[in-house]
PDB file of C-alpha atoms in Angstrom:
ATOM      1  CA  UNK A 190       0.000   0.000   0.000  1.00 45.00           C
ATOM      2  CA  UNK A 191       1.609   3.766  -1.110  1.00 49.00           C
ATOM      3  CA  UNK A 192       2.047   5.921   2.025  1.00 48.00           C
ATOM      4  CA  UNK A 193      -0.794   8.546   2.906  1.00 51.00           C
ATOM      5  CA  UNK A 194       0.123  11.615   2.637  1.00 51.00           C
ATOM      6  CA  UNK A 195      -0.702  13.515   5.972  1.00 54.00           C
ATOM      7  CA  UNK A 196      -3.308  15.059   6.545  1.00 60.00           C
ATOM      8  CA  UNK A 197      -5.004  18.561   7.454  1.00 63.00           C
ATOM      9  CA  UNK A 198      -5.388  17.539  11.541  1.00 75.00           C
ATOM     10  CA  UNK A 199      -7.695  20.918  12.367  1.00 85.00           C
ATOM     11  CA  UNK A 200     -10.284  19.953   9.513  1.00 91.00           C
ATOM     12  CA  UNK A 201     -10.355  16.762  11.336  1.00 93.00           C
ATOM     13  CA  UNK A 202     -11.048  18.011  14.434  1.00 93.00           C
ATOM     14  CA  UNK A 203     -13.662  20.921  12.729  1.00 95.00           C
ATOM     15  CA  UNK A 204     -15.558  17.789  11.813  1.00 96.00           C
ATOM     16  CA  UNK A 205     -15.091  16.237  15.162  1.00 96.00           C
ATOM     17  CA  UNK A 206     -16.363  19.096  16.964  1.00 94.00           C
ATOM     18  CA  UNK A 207     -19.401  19.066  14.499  1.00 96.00           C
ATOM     19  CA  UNK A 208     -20.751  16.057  16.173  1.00 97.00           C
ATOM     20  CA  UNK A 209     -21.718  14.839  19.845  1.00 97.00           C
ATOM     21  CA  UNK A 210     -18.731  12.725  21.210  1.00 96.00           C
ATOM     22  CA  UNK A 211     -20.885   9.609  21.043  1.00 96.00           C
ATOM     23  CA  UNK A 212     -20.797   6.569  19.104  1.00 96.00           C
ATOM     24  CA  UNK A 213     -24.221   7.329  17.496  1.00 97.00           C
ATOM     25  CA  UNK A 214     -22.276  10.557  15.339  1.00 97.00           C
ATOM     26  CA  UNK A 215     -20.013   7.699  14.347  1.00 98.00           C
ATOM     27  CA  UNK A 216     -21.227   7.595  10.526  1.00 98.00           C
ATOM     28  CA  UNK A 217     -21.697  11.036  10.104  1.00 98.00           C
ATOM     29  CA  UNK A 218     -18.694  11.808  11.156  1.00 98.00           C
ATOM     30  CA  UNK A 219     -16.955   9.218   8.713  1.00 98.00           C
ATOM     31  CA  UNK A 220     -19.153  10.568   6.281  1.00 98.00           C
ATOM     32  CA  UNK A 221     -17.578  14.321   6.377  1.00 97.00           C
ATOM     33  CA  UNK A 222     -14.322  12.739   6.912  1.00 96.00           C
ATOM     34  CA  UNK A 223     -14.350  11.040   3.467  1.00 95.00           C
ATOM     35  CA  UNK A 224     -16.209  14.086   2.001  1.00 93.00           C
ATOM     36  CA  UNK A 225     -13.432  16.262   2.986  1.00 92.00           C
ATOM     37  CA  UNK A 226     -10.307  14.149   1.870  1.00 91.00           C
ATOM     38  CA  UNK A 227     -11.998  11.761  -0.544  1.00 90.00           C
ATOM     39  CA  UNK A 228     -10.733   8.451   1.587  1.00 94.00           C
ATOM     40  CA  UNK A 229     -10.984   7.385   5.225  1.00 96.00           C
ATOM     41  CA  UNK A 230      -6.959   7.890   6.275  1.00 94.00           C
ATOM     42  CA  UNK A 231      -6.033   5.782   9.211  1.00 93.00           C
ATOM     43  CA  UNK A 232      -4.518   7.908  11.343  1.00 93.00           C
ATOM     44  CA  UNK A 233      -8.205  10.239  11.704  1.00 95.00           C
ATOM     45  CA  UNK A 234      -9.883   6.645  11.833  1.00 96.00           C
ATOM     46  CA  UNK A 235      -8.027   6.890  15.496  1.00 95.00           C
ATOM     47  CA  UNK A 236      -8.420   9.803  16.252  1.00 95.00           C
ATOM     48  CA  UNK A 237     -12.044   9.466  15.354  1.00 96.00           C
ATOM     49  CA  UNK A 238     -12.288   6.183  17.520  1.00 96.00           C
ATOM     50  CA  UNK A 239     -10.480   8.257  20.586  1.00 94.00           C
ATOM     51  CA  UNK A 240     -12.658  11.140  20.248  1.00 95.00           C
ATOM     52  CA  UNK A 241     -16.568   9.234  20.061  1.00 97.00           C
ATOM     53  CA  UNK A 242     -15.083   6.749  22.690  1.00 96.00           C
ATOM     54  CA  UNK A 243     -15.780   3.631  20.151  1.00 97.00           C
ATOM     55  CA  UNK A 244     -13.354   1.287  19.592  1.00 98.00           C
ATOM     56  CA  UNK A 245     -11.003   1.453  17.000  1.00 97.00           C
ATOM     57  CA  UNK A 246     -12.374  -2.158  15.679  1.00 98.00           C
ATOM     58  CA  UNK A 247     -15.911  -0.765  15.303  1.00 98.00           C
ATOM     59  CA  UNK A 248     -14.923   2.731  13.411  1.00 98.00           C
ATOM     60  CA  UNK A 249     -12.864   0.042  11.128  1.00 97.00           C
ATOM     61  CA  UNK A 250     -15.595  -2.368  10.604  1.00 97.00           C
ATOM     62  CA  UNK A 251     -18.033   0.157  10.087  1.00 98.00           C
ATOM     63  CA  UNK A 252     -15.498   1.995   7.725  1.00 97.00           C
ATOM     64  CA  UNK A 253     -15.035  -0.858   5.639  1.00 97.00           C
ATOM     65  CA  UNK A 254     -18.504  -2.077   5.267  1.00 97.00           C
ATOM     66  CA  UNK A 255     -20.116   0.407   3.403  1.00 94.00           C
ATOM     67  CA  UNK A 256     -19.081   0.870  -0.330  1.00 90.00           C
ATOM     68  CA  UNK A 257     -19.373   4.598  -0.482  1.00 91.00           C
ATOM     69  CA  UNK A 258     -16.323   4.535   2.121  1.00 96.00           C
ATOM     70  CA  UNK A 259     -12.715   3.966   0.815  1.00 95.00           C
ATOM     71  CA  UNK A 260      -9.402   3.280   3.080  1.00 96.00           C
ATOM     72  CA  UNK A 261      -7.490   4.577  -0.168  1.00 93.00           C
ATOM     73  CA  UNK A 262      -7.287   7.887  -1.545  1.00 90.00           C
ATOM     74  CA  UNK A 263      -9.618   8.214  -4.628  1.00 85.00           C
ATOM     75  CA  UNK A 264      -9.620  10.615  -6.962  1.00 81.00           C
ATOM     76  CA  UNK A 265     -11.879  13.811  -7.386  1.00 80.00           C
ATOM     77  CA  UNK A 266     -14.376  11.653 -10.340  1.00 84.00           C
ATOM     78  CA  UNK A 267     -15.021   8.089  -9.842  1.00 83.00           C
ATOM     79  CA  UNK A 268     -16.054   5.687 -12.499  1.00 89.00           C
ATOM     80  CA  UNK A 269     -17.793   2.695 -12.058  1.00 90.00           C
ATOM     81  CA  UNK A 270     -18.498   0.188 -14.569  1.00 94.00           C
ATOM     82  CA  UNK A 271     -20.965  -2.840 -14.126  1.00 95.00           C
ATOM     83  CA  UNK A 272     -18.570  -6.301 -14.463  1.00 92.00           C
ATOM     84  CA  UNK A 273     -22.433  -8.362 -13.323  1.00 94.00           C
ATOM     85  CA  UNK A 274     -22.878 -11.185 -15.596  1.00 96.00           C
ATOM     86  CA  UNK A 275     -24.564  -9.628 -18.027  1.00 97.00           C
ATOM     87  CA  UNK A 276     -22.654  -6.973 -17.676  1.00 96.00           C
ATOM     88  CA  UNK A 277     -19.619  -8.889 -18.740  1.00 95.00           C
ATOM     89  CA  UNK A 278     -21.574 -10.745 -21.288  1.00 96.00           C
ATOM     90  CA  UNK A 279     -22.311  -6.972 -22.767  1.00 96.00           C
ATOM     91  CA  UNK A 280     -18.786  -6.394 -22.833  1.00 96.00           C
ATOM     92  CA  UNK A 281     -17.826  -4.467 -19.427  1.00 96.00           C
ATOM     93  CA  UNK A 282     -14.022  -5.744 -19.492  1.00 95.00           C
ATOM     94  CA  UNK A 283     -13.496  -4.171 -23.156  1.00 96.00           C
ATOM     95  CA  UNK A 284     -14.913  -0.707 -22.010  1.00 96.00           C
ATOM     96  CA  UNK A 285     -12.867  -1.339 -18.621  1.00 95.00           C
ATOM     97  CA  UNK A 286      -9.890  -1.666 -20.736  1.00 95.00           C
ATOM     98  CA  UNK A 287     -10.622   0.853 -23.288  1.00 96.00           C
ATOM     99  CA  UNK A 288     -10.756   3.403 -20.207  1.00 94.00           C
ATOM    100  CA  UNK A 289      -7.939   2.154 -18.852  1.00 93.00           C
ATOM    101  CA  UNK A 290      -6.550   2.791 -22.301  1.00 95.00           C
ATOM    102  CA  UNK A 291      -7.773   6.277 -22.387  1.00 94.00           C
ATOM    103  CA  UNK A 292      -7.558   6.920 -19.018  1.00 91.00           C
ATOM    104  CA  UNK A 293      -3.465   5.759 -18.890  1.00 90.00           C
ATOM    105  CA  UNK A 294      -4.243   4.103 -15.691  1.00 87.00           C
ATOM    106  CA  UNK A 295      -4.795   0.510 -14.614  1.00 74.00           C
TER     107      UNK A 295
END
């Protein structure tokens, strides 16, 4: 995994004091969190546990099980391109690559 850049610690804790310091603020806070830096980085995911009093495990598990959170920095547009089976039968993996292509990533 590429090292995370640091990041901006008084946004974090603008956010923070946004919120009761309770674990029921626990999604909306991870929800401005990834608004503001486009990922989840792991050293506000502790801070965030610290400050709400949840345990670190929880703000993980519940950081990792919804899709519209990402552990990774993203960039500012996200594509997403069905790969279902008909998807893939409709030929998702050519436009993948062909945006790949485009795109010079991948």
């Amino acid at each position: 995994m590429a090292e995370q850049p640091c990041v901006d610690r008084p946004k974090t804790e603008e956010i923070l004091g946004s919120y009761p310091h309770e674990e029921p603020s626990l999604i909306q806070v991870l929800q401005d969190v990834h608004r503001a830096y486009n990922y989840l980085p792991c050293d506000v995911l502790v801070r965030v546990a610290e400050v709400l009093d949840v345990p670190l495990a929880k703000v993980f598990s519940v950081s990792t099980f919804y899709k519209a959170f990402s552990l990774e920095p993203q960039g500012d547009t996200i594509i997403k391109v069905c790969t279902g089976t008909a998807c893939h039968i409709r030929g998702a993996g050519q436009l993948v690559e062909e945006l790949e292509r485009k795109l010079g990533i991948g």
